[in-house]
Structure formats: structure tokens, C-alpha cells
mmCIF file of C-alpha atoms and ligand atoms in Angstrom:
data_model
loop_
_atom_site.group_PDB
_atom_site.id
_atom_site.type_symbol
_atom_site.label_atom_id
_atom_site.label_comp_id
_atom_site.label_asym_id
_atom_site.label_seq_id
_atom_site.Cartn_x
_atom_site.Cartn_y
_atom_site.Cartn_z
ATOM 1 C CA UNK A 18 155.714 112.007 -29.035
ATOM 2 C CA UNK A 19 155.411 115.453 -27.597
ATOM 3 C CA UNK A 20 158.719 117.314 -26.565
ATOM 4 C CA UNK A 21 158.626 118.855 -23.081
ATOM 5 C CA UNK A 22 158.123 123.148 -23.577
ATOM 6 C CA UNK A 23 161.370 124.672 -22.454
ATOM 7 C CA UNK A 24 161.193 127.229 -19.742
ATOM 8 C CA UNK A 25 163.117 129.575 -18.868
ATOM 9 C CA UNK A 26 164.153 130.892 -15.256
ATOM 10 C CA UNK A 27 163.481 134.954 -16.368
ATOM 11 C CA UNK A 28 159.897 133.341 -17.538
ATOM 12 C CA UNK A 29 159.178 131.892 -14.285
ATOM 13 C CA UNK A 30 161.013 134.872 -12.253
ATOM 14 C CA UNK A 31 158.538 137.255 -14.071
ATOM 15 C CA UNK A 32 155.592 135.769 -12.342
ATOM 16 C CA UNK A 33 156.885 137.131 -8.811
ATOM 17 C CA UNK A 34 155.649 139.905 -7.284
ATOM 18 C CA UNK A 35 157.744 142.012 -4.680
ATOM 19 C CA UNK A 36 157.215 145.061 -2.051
ATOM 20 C CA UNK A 37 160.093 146.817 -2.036
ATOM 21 C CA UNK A 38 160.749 148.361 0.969
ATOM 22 C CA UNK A 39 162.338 151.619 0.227
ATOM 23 C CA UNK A 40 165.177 152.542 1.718
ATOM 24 C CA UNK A 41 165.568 149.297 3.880
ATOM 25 C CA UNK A 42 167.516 146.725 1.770
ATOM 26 C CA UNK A 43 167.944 143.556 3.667
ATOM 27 C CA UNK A 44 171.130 142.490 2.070
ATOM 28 C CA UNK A 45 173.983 144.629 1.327
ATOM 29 C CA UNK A 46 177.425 144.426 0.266
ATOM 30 C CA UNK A 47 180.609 145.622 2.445
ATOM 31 C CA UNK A 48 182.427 148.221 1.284
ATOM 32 C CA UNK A 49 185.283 146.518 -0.905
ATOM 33 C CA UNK A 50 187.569 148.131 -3.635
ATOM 34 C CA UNK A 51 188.630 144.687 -5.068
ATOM 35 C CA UNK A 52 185.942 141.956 -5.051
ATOM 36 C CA UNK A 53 186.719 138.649 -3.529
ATOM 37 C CA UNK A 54 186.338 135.373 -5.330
ATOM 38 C CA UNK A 55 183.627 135.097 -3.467
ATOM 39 C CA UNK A 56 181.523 138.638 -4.571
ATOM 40 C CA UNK A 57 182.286 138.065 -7.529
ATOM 41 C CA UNK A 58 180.378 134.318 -7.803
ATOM 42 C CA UNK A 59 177.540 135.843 -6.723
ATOM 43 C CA UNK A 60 177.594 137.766 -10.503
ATOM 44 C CA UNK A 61 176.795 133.944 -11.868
ATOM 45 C CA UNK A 62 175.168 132.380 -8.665
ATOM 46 C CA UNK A 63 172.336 134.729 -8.113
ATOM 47 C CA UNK A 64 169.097 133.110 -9.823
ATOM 48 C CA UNK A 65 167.733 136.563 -9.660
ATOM 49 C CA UNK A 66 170.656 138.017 -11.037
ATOM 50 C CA UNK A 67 170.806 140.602 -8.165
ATOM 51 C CA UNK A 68 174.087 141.418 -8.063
ATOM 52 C CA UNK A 69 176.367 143.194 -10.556
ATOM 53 C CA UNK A 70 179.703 144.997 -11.403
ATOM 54 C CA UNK A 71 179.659 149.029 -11.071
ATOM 55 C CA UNK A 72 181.957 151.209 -13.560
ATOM 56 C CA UNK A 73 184.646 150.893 -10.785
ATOM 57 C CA UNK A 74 184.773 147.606 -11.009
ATOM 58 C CA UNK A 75 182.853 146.224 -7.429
ATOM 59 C CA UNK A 76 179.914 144.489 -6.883
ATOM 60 C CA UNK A 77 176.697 145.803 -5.940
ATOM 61 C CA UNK A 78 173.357 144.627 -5.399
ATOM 62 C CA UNK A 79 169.944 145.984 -5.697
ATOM 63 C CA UNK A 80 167.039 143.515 -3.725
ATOM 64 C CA UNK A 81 164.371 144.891 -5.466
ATOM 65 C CA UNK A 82 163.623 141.368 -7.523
ATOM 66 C CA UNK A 83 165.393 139.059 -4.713
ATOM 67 C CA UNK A 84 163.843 135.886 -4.038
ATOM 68 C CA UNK A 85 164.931 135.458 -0.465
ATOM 69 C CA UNK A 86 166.445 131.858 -1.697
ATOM 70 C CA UNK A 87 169.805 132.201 0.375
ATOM 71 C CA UNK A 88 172.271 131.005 -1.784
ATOM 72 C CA UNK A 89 174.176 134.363 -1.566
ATOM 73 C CA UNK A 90 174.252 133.804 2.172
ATOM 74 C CA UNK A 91 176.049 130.696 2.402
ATOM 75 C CA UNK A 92 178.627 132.517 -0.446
ATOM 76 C CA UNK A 93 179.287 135.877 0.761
ATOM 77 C CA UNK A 94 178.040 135.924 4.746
ATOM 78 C CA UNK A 95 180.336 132.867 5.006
ATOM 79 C CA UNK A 96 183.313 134.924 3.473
ATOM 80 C CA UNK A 97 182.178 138.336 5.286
ATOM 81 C CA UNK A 98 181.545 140.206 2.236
ATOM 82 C CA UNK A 99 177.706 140.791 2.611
ATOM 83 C CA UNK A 100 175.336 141.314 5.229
ATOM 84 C CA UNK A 101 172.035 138.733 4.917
ATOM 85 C CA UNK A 102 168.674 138.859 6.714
ATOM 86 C CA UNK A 103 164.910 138.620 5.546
ATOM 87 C CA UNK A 104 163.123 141.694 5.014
ATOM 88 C CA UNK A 105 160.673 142.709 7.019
ATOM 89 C CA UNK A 106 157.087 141.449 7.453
ATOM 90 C CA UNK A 107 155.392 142.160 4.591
ATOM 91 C CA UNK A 108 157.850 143.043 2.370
ATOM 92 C CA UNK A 109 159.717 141.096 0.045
ATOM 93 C CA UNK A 110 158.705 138.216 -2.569
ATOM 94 C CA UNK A 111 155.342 137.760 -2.939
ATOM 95 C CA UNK A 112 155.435 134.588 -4.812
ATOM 96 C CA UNK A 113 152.623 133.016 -7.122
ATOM 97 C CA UNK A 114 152.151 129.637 -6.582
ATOM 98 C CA UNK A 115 150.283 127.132 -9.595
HETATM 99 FE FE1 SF4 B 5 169.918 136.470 -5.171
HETATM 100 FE FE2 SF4 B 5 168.986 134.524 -3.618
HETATM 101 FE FE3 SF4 B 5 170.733 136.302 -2.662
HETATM 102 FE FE4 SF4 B 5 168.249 137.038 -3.171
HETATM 103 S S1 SF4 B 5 168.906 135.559 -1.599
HETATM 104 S S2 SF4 B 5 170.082 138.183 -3.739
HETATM 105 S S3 SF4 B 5 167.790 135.823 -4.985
HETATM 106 S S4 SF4 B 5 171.109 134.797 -4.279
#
């Protein structure tokens, strides 16, 4: 009996490909000096781990490795405390399927 290989997100993640398109971030965080509940799951429900804490203690995000897969958009455009749309054509994941 063979056991199934374990694999991990980060593995799978690494297999992405994205143009960045500098300058022109297609999701970004309202200016806040006190996260809400709701910024701050976004630290644990980002699969791309996108979003993080600055030395001041608010969230940021940088899209560079963002797989467009919404979840932070029904979190934090629900609550108000980001601003969500696609990039634009061309940019963005470039995923690799098989
Ligand atoms: Fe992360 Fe998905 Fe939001 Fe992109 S859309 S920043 S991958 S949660």
C-alpha cells in the first residue's frame, strides 16, 4: 500500500506565474490605524498569504503573488476595509494548468 505524497499549498503556489502591473494594484487596503476583525483574518485567510502586519501594527497587502481567488473580497469589501477588482487584461495570475 502506497501512501498518498503530501503537498503543500507554497509547492503548488510556486508553479504560478504573475505580471505584475506596476504601480496599478487591484486591491488595496483603506487607510486604518487599528485593524478590524475583519483585516486582520485576512493575515490567516489569504492562500497566498498576501496580506501582512507593518511595524505600526496595520495590515497591508502587496498583489504581486495574488491569485485573484476572492476570498478577501467577501471578508474585507463586505466590511469596507479593502477595495477589490481584477487587474487588468493581461496582468495578473498566469496560472499553469496539469
Ligand atoms: Fe489573497 Fe485571494 Fe485576496 Fe488574492 S484574492 S489577495 S489570493 S485572498
Amino acid at each position: 500500500m502506497s501512501a498518498e505524497p503530501s503537498v503543500r499549498v507554497e509547492d503548488k503556489l510556486f508553479y504560478n506565474r504573475y505580471l505584475v502591473d506596476a504601480g496599478r494594484a487591484h486591491i488595496k487596503v483603506r487607510p486604518h490605524s487599528k485593524p478590524s476583525p475583519e483585516l486582520l483574518a485576512l493575515l490567516k485567510a489569504c492562500p497566498a498569504r498576501c496580506y501582512e502586519l507593518n511595524n505600526q501594527g496595520q495590515v497591508e497587502i502587496a498583489v504581486d503573488g495574488c491569485i485573484e481567488c476572492g476570498t478577501c473580497r467577501v471578508i474585507g469589501e463586505a466590511s469596507g476595509d479593502i477595495e477589490w477588482s481584477y487587474p487588468r487584461g493581461g496582468y495578473g495570475v498566469l496560472f499553469k494548468f496539469g
